[in-house]
Coordinates of C-alpha atoms in Angstrom, one line a residue:
M1 CA 0.0 0.0 0.0
A2 CA 1.3 3.5 -0.9
L3 CA 0.3 6.8 0.5
F4 CA 0.9 10.2 -1.2
W5 CA 0.1 13.7 -0.1
K6 CA 0.5 17.3 -1.3
Q7 CA 3.0 19.7 0.1
E8 CA 0.2 21.9 1.6
V9 CA -0.5 19.0 4.0
A10 CA 1.7 18.2 7.0
L11 CA 1.7 14.5 7.4
S12 CA 3.6 12.3 9.9
V13 CA 3.6 8.5 9.8
L14 CA 3.2 7.2 13.3
S15 CA 3.3 3.5 12.5
S16 CA 2.9 1.3 9.5
C17 CA 3.1 -2.2 8.0
D18 CA 2.3 -3.6 4.5
N19 CA -1.5 -3.1 4.9
Y20 CA -1.8 -0.4 7.5
I21 CA -0.6 3.2 7.9
E22 CA -1.3 5.3 11.0
T23 CA -0.7 9.1 10.4
S24 CA -1.1 12.4 12.0
I25 CA -2.3 15.0 9.5
T26 CA -2.4 18.8 9.9
Y27 CA -4.4 20.7 7.3
K28 CA -5.3 24.4 7.6
A29 CA -4.2 24.4 11.3
K30 CA -6.5 21.4 12.0
T31 CA -4.7 18.2 13.3
F32 CA -6.3 14.8 13.3
I33 CA -5.3 11.1 13.3
T34 CA -6.0 9.0 10.2
H35 CA -5.7 5.3 9.7
F36 CA -5.4 3.9 6.2
I37 CA -6.2 0.1 6.1
Y38 CA -6.2 -2.3 3.2
G39 CA -7.0 -6.0 3.6
E40 CA -4.4 -8.6 2.7
P41 CA -5.0 -9.4 -1.1
D42 CA -3.0 -12.7 -0.9
H43 CA -5.4 -15.5 0.3
S44 CA -2.5 -17.6 1.6
K45 CA -1.5 -14.8 4.0
R46 CA -4.9 -14.1 5.4
K47 CA -5.7 -15.4 8.9
E48 CA -8.8 -17.6 9.3
R49 CA -11.8 -15.2 9.8
A50 CA -13.7 -15.8 13.0
E51 CA -17.5 -16.3 12.6
G52 CA -18.2 -13.2 14.7
T53 CA -15.8 -10.9 12.9
F54 CA -18.4 -8.6 11.5
G55 CA -20.2 -8.4 14.9
D56 CA -17.0 -7.4 16.5
F57 CA -16.5 -4.8 13.8
R58 CA -19.9 -3.2 14.6
V59 CA -19.0 -3.2 18.3
F60 CA -15.7 -1.5 17.4
L61 CA -17.6 1.2 15.5
S62 CA -19.9 1.8 18.3
Q63 CA -17.3 2.0 21.0
C64 CA -15.1 4.3 19.0
D65 CA -17.9 6.7 18.1
L66 CA -17.3 6.0 14.4
Y67 CA -19.8 6.8 11.6
D68 CA -19.8 6.5 7.9
V69 CA -18.7 9.8 6.3
P70 CA -21.8 10.8 4.2
Y71 CA -21.3 9.4 0.8
S72 CA -22.7 9.4 -2.7
G73 CA -22.3 7.2 -5.8
N74 CA -22.6 3.4 -5.9
P75 CA -21.4 2.1 -2.6
L76 CA -20.9 -1.4 -4.0
S77 CA -17.2 -0.7 -4.3
W78 CA -15.8 -4.2 -5.1
R79 CA -16.7 -6.7 -7.8
G80 CA -15.4 -10.3 -8.1
V81 CA -16.2 -13.9 -8.7
R82 CA -17.1 -16.3 -5.9
Y83 CA -18.0 -19.9 -6.8
S84 CA -18.5 -18.9 -10.5
H85 CA -21.0 -16.2 -9.4
L86 CA -20.4 -12.5 -10.0
V87 CA -20.5 -10.7 -6.6
H88 CA -20.8 -6.9 -5.8
C89 CA -20.3 -5.7 -2.3
R90 CA -19.2 -2.8 -0.2
L91 CA -15.7 -3.4 1.0
D92 CA -14.4 0.2 1.0
R93 CA -15.5 3.0 3.3
A94 CA -14.5 6.2 5.0
L95 CA -15.3 6.5 8.8
S96 CA -15.0 9.3 11.2
N97 CA -15.8 10.1 14.8
G98 CA -17.8 13.0 16.2
L99 CA -14.8 15.1 17.0
W100 CA -13.5 14.8 13.4
A101 CA -17.0 15.6 12.1
D102 CA -16.9 18.8 14.2
L103 CA -13.7 19.8 12.4
F104 CA -15.0 19.1 9.0
P105 CA -18.8 19.2 9.2
Y106 CA -19.4 19.2 5.5
S107 CA -17.0 16.4 4.6
R108 CA -18.3 13.7 2.3
S109 CA -17.1 10.7 0.2
L110 CA -17.6 9.9 -3.4
Y111 CA -17.6 6.4 -4.9
L112 CA -16.1 6.9 -8.3
E113 CA -16.3 4.7 -11.4
F114 CA -14.1 1.6 -11.8
E115 CA -10.7 2.4 -13.4
G116 CA -8.7 -0.7 -14.1
S117 CA -9.1 -2.2 -10.6
D118 CA -11.8 -4.4 -9.1
H119 CA -12.2 -1.7 -6.4
R120 CA -13.9 1.7 -7.0
P121 CA -11.8 4.7 -6.1
L122 CA -13.1 6.4 -2.9
L123 CA -12.6 10.1 -2.9
S124 CA -13.1 11.8 0.5
L125 CA -13.6 15.6 0.5
L126 CA -12.8 17.4 3.7
E127 CA -14.2 20.8 2.7
P128 CA -16.4 20.6 -0.4
H129 CA -17.1 23.9 -2.0
M130 CA -20.3 25.2 -0.5
K131 CA -21.9 28.6 -0.2
K132 CA -21.4 30.2 3.2
K133 CA -24.5 30.5 5.2
R134 CA -25.4 33.3 7.5
G135 CA -25.8 32.2 11.1
I136 CA -29.4 31.5 12.2
F137 CA -30.7 33.0 15.4
R138 CA -31.9 30.3 17.9
Y139 CA -33.3 31.3 21.3
D140 CA -31.5 29.5 24.1
R141 CA -34.1 28.3 26.5
S142 CA -31.6 28.4 29.3
L143 CA -32.2 32.2 29.2
N144 CA -35.7 31.7 30.5
E145 CA -34.6 32.0 34.1
N146 CA -32.3 35.0 33.5
E147 CA -33.9 38.0 35.2
E148 CA -32.0 40.5 33.0
I149 CA -33.4 38.8 29.8
K150 CA -36.9 38.9 31.2
V151 CA -36.7 42.7 31.6
I152 CA -35.2 43.0 28.1
I153 CA -38.0 40.9 26.6
E154 CA -40.8 42.9 28.3
K155 CA -39.2 46.3 27.3
A156 CA -38.7 45.2 23.7
W157 CA -42.2 43.7 23.4
N158 CA -43.8 46.9 24.7
S159 CA -41.4 49.3 22.9
S160 CA -44.2 50.4 20.4
S161 CA -47.9 50.3 21.1
R162 CA -48.7 50.3 17.3
A163 CA -46.3 47.4 16.4
T164 CA -47.7 44.1 15.1
V165 CA -46.9 40.8 16.9
E166 CA -44.4 40.0 14.2
Q167 CA -42.7 43.4 14.7
R168 CA -42.6 42.8 18.4
I169 CA -41.0 39.3 17.9
S170 CA -38.4 40.9 15.6
T171 CA -37.6 43.5 18.2
C172 CA -37.2 40.9 20.9
R173 CA -34.9 38.9 18.6
R174 CA -32.7 41.9 17.9
E175 CA -32.4 42.9 21.6
I176 CA -31.7 39.3 22.7
S177 CA -29.0 39.0 20.0
R178 CA -27.4 42.2 21.2
W179 CA -27.4 40.9 24.8
N180 CA -25.9 37.6 23.7
H181 CA -23.0 39.4 21.9
K182 CA -22.2 41.3 25.1
H183 CA -22.6 38.4 27.5
Q184 CA -21.4 35.4 25.5
Q185 CA -22.0 32.5 28.0
N186 CA -19.5 29.6 27.8
S187 CA -20.6 27.1 30.4
Q188 CA -17.7 24.8 29.7
K189 CA -15.2 27.6 30.4
I190 CA -17.1 28.4 33.6
I191 CA -17.2 24.8 34.7
K192 CA -13.4 24.6 34.2
E193 CA -12.8 27.8 36.2
E194 CA -15.1 26.8 39.1
K195 CA -13.7 23.3 39.3
Q196 CA -10.2 24.9 39.7
K197 CA -11.5 27.2 42.4
L198 CA -13.2 24.3 44.2
E199 CA -9.9 22.2 44.1
E200 CA -8.0 25.2 45.6
A201 CA -10.7 25.7 48.3
M202 CA -10.9 22.0 49.2
S203 CA -7.1 21.7 49.3
S204 CA -6.7 24.8 51.5
S205 CA -5.8 24.5 55.2
V206 CA -8.3 27.1 55.9
L207 CA -11.9 25.9 56.6
N208 CA -14.3 28.1 54.7
Q209 CA -17.6 26.3 54.1
E210 CA -19.3 29.4 52.8
V211 CA -16.8 29.8 49.9
I212 CA -17.1 26.1 49.1
A213 CA -20.9 26.2 49.1
E214 CA -20.9 29.3 46.8
I215 CA -18.5 27.6 44.3
N216 CA -20.6 24.4 44.3
Q217 CA -23.7 26.4 43.6
K218 CA -22.0 28.2 40.6
L219 CA -20.7 24.9 39.4
K220 CA -24.2 23.3 39.6
S221 CA -25.7 26.2 37.7
A222 CA -23.0 25.9 35.0
Y223 CA -23.6 22.2 34.6
Q224 CA -27.4 22.8 34.3
K225 CA -26.8 25.4 31.6
E226 CA -24.4 23.0 29.7
E227 CA -26.9 20.2 30.0
E228 CA -29.8 22.4 28.8
Y229 CA -27.7 23.7 25.9
W230 CA -27.0 20.3 24.5
R231 CA -30.5 18.9 25.4
Q232 CA -32.0 21.7 23.3
R233 CA -29.8 20.9 20.3
S234 CA -30.1 17.2 20.5
R235 CA -33.9 17.5 20.8
T236 CA -34.0 14.4 22.9
L237 CA -37.1 14.8 24.9
W238 CA -36.2 12.8 27.9
L239 CA -33.4 12.6 30.6
A240 CA -32.4 9.0 31.1
L241 CA -28.7 9.0 32.2
G242 CA -28.7 10.9 35.5
D243 CA -28.0 14.6 36.3
R244 CA -24.9 15.2 34.1
N245 CA -26.0 14.2 30.6
S246 CA -24.2 16.9 28.6
G247 CA -21.7 14.3 27.2
Y248 CA -24.6 12.1 26.1
F249 CA -26.5 15.0 24.5
H250 CA -23.3 16.2 22.8
A251 CA -22.8 12.8 21.3
V252 CA -26.4 12.6 20.1
T253 CA -26.0 16.0 18.4
R254 CA -22.7 15.1 16.8
G255 CA -24.2 11.8 15.6
R256 CA -27.2 13.5 14.1
R257 CA -25.0 16.2 12.6
T258 CA -22.9 13.5 10.8
I259 CA -25.9 11.5 9.6
N260 CA -28.1 14.5 8.6
K261 CA -25.6 16.3 6.4
L262 CA -27.1 16.5 2.9
A263 CA -24.2 15.5 0.6
V264 CA -26.1 14.9 -2.6
I265 CA -29.6 14.2 -4.1
E266 CA -29.9 11.8 -7.0
D267 CA -32.7 11.1 -9.4
N268 CA -34.1 7.7 -10.1
E269 CA -31.3 7.0 -12.5
G270 CA -28.6 7.6 -9.9
T271 CA -27.5 10.9 -11.4
A272 CA -26.7 13.7 -9.0
I273 CA -29.0 16.7 -9.4
S274 CA -28.3 20.3 -8.4
S275 CA -31.3 22.1 -9.8
N276 CA -34.6 22.7 -8.0
C277 CA -36.3 19.5 -7.2
V278 CA -39.8 21.0 -6.5
D279 CA -41.2 19.1 -9.5
I280 CA -40.1 15.8 -8.0
V281 CA -41.9 16.3 -4.7
N282 CA -44.8 18.6 -5.6
Q283 CA -48.2 17.0 -5.3
A284 CA -51.6 18.4 -6.1
I285 CA -53.7 19.2 -3.0
Q286 CA -57.5 19.3 -3.6
P287 CA -59.8 21.5 -1.5
C288 CA -61.9 19.5 1.1
I289 CA -63.5 22.2 3.3
T290 CA -67.3 22.5 3.0
P291 CA -69.1 25.8 3.5
E292 CA -70.6 24.5 6.8
T293 CA -67.2 23.5 8.1
N294 CA -65.8 26.9 7.1
E295 CA -68.4 28.7 9.2
V296 CA -67.1 26.8 12.2
L297 CA -63.5 27.5 11.3
I298 CA -63.9 31.3 11.1
T299 CA -65.6 31.7 14.5
D300 CA -63.7 34.1 16.7
P301 CA -61.5 32.1 19.1
S302 CA -61.6 32.9 22.8
P303 CA -58.5 34.0 24.8
E304 CA -58.6 30.6 26.6
E305 CA -58.7 28.7 23.2
I306 CA -55.7 30.7 22.0
K307 CA -53.7 30.1 25.2
E308 CA -54.6 26.4 25.2
A309 CA -53.3 26.1 21.6
L310 CA -50.0 27.7 22.5
F311 CA -49.5 25.6 25.6
S312 CA -50.3 22.4 23.7
I313 CA -47.1 22.9 21.6
N314 CA -44.1 21.0 23.0
P315 CA -41.7 23.6 24.4
D316 CA -38.7 21.7 23.0
K317 CA -40.0 21.6 19.5
A318 CA -37.6 22.9 16.9
P319 CA -38.3 26.6 16.1
G320 CA -39.2 28.1 12.8
P321 CA -37.5 31.0 10.9
D322 CA -38.0 33.5 13.7
G323 CA -35.8 31.3 16.0
F324 CA -38.2 31.1 18.9
S325 CA -39.6 27.8 20.2
A326 CA -42.9 27.6 22.1
C327 CA -41.2 27.9 25.5
F328 CA -40.3 31.5 24.7
F329 CA -44.0 32.5 24.4
Q330 CA -45.2 30.2 27.2
K331 CA -42.7 31.7 29.7
N332 CA -43.6 35.2 28.7
W333 CA -47.3 34.8 28.1
L334 CA -48.4 37.4 30.7
V335 CA -46.4 40.0 28.7
M336 CA -47.3 38.8 25.2
G337 CA -50.7 37.2 25.6
P338 CA -52.9 40.2 25.2
N339 CA -51.3 41.3 21.9
I340 CA -51.2 37.8 20.5
T341 CA -54.8 37.1 21.4
T342 CA -56.1 40.3 19.8
E343 CA -54.2 39.9 16.6
I344 CA -55.2 36.2 16.1
Q345 CA -58.8 37.0 16.7
E346 CA -58.5 39.7 14.0
I347 CA -56.8 37.4 11.5
I348 CA -59.4 34.6 11.9
S349 CA -62.3 37.2 11.7
T350 CA -61.0 39.0 8.6
G351 CA -59.4 35.9 6.9
I352 CA -56.4 38.1 6.1
L353 CA -53.1 36.3 7.0
P354 CA -49.9 38.4 6.6
S355 CA -47.8 36.8 3.9
S356 CA -44.7 36.6 6.1
L357 CA -46.5 34.9 8.9
N358 CA -46.3 31.4 7.4
N359 CA -42.7 31.6 6.4
T360 CA -41.4 28.1 6.9
H361 CA -38.1 26.2 7.0
V362 CA -38.4 22.9 5.2
R363 CA -36.0 20.3 6.6
L364 CA -35.3 16.9 4.9
I365 CA -34.9 14.2 7.6
P366 CA -33.0 11.1 6.3
K367 CA -34.9 7.8 6.5
V368 CA -31.7 5.8 5.9
P369 CA -28.0 6.5 6.5
S370 CA -26.3 8.5 3.7
P371 CA -29.6 9.2 1.7
K372 CA -29.3 10.1 -1.9
T373 CA -32.8 10.1 -3.5
V374 CA -35.7 12.3 -2.7
A375 CA -37.7 9.2 -1.6
E376 CA -35.1 8.6 1.1
F377 CA -35.9 11.8 2.9
R378 CA -38.9 12.7 5.1
P379 CA -39.7 16.4 4.7
I380 CA -40.9 18.3 7.8
A381 CA -42.0 21.9 8.0
L382 CA -40.6 24.1 10.8
C383 CA -43.2 26.9 11.2
N384 CA -43.1 29.9 13.5
V385 CA -44.9 29.3 16.7
Y386 CA -47.2 32.2 16.0
Y387 CA -48.4 30.5 12.9
M388 CA -48.7 27.2 14.7
I389 CA -51.1 28.7 17.3
I390 CA -53.5 29.6 14.5
S391 CA -53.0 26.2 12.8
K392 CA -53.7 24.3 16.0
I393 CA -56.9 26.3 16.6
L394 CA -58.2 25.5 13.1
T395 CA -57.2 21.8 13.1
K396 CA -58.8 21.2 16.5
R397 CA -62.1 22.6 15.1
L398 CA -62.1 20.2 12.1

């Protein structure tokens, strides 16, 4: 086995043999360990394969936090003859762990066409050319208990008596973003600092229980914020591993991030497509509301009905384009409730829905690992909570 690299890559060989090379690679100031492995091609030199080899391999992948790098192309990378039968199977793959996926979140592998060998070339791209995306605002629900944020939200919401609910939400988003820039909270850094302080206090010859209690309280608060941060991003709706689950939630998030990266979409012929695929997924929707049903739908909702619709939304549900999940409105209902109630009653009464109110993020959720065709994705719509309140009122009346 031979290994080549360009001058722009700093590579050190840590260990090697005929079929294995362990390397340390530095690329654009990012350093990582890479193993290159090729099975022994000479049958006479191969060891007898144990019956549970592949089971052991799956355990190895799980224990080492290894995932397939998202791939496209035909994954049946090897062809050969076994007992006079032509066989195609996947023998070649690129694997990475969660930390590596954090370094190269858009990495992917391409199975290329056969070229003189019975193995397909496997091309792994660390940083495929992609358009840079502007950061998306996401409300951190750990701010719900921050007294300063509560004051900022109330002040922003009531900054203009003539503002619409959408304008009030936009003002809150702007003011919270400003606060976040000034008070960037790094719970991991706080945990590290407080643990150091606790070590010093516990090792001191001076007995000071008040100082130790204060440090422990700050440490507990930092752990809770860290756990909440990763729970929100993993969107796992239960706590099952005790009080310090940030490592678990972090792993869930990294695993989802690796699996959910959209590397390519292919048509039914296996050809990668880059144009708009609306025609592939668009389906006709026929009207099914009768005049009698419509009369029920346009009845003015009561304040209780509107509040019930909001509080029936899971507070951890992924937010829409405005970046606010239901917990934001539920926690601040006393401030926001009157304006939201009045405006929703007006929308249903007049039948006029502001065009921007139903702005939606459409997300494609993979049904299988490394999906490629449209049929292998499940589309979900992430609507703004304000729109979801109206939607829930109407659907409950049907």
